[in-house]
Amino acid sequence: MAAKRAITGGKQTIDAVMEKGMFLCGSPATVREKLERYQQEIGFGYLLPLLQFGTLPHELTKKKHRDFRA
């Protein structure tokens, strides 16, 4: 938990975490542009997203993620 707080700085606004690139939000085109820019800047071989939409509860998101990995 201490390591997580060191990275995130505790509670933050959605705008703050979006600025840091820790959270992507927007239209499909906006998210694609951000991912392309990050790929160019730092490069990555795999993209492992955890997707949660609208009112989808956190627990159901985690369940769907586990089901997908299986």
Tab-separated table of C-alpha atoms in Angstrom:
chain	number	residue	atom	x	y	z
A	1	MET	CA	0.000	0.000	0.000
A	2	ALA	CA	2.868	2.359	0.756
A	3	ALA	CA	4.342	1.783	-2.713
A	4	LYS	CA	0.964	2.468	-4.286
A	5	ARG	CA	0.604	5.708	-2.329
A	6	ALA	CA	4.107	6.746	-3.405
A	7	ILE	CA	3.063	6.423	-7.039
A	8	THR	CA	-0.405	7.890	-6.776
A	9	GLY	CA	0.095	10.327	-3.916
A	10	GLY	CA	-3.071	9.142	-2.187
A	11	LYS	CA	-6.460	10.451	-3.273
A	12	GLN	CA	-6.408	12.392	-6.540
A	13	THR	CA	-8.868	13.838	-8.983
A	14	ILE	CA	-9.704	12.044	-12.195
A	15	ASP	CA	-8.058	14.910	-14.092
A	16	ALA	CA	-4.807	14.400	-12.170
A	17	VAL	CA	-4.568	10.683	-12.943
A	18	MET	CA	-5.502	11.297	-16.578
A	19	GLU	CA	-2.720	13.898	-16.811
A	20	LYS	CA	-0.249	11.324	-15.515
A	21	GLY	CA	-1.409	8.818	-18.119
A	22	MET	CA	-2.536	6.372	-15.460
A	23	PHE	CA	-6.128	6.454	-16.661
A	24	LEU	CA	-7.329	6.809	-20.242
A	25	CYS	CA	-10.759	8.132	-20.955
A	26	GLY	CA	-12.373	9.547	-24.049
A	27	SER	CA	-13.696	8.643	-27.444
A	28	PRO	CA	-12.204	5.637	-29.217
A	29	ALA	CA	-10.172	8.017	-31.385
A	30	THR	CA	-8.839	9.901	-28.341
A	31	VAL	CA	-7.821	6.721	-26.515
A	32	ARG	CA	-6.195	5.335	-29.674
A	33	GLU	CA	-4.199	8.556	-30.152
A	34	LYS	CA	-2.985	8.442	-26.553
A	35	LEU	CA	-1.971	4.784	-26.837
A	36	GLU	CA	-0.122	5.475	-30.094
A	37	ARG	CA	1.737	8.373	-28.466
A	38	TYR	CA	2.693	6.259	-25.439
A	39	GLN	CA	3.881	3.480	-27.757
A	40	GLN	CA	6.103	5.961	-29.601
A	41	GLU	CA	7.409	7.532	-26.384
A	42	ILE	CA	8.132	4.465	-24.256
A	43	GLY	CA	7.337	1.457	-26.410
A	44	PHE	CA	5.612	-1.634	-25.106
A	45	GLY	CA	5.102	-5.132	-26.400
A	46	TYR	CA	1.832	-6.020	-24.722
A	47	LEU	CA	-1.175	-3.983	-23.730
A	48	LEU	CA	-3.177	-5.514	-20.892
A	49	PRO	CA	-6.178	-3.272	-20.276
A	50	LEU	CA	-8.661	-3.578	-17.459
A	51	LEU	CA	-11.854	-2.138	-18.876
A	52	GLN	CA	-14.710	-0.842	-16.773
A	53	PHE	CA	-17.607	0.891	-18.455
A	54	GLY	CA	-20.228	3.238	-17.094
A	55	THR	CA	-22.102	1.687	-14.207
A	56	LEU	CA	-20.414	-1.731	-14.383
A	57	PRO	CA	-19.607	-2.551	-10.751
A	58	HIS	CA	-15.967	-3.050	-9.755
A	59	GLU	CA	-16.528	-6.650	-8.642
A	60	LEU	CA	-18.168	-7.581	-11.947
A	61	THR	CA	-15.302	-5.954	-13.837
A	62	LYS	CA	-12.812	-8.062	-11.876
A	63	LYS	CA	-14.885	-11.197	-12.499
A	64	LYS	CA	-15.035	-10.547	-16.243
A	65	HIS	CA	-11.278	-9.928	-16.280
A	66	ARG	CA	-10.635	-13.262	-14.515
A	67	ASP	CA	-13.007	-15.057	-16.912
A	68	PHE	CA	-11.204	-13.552	-19.906
A	69	ARG	CA	-7.776	-14.711	-18.689
A	70	ALA	CA	-8.959	-18.306	-18.236
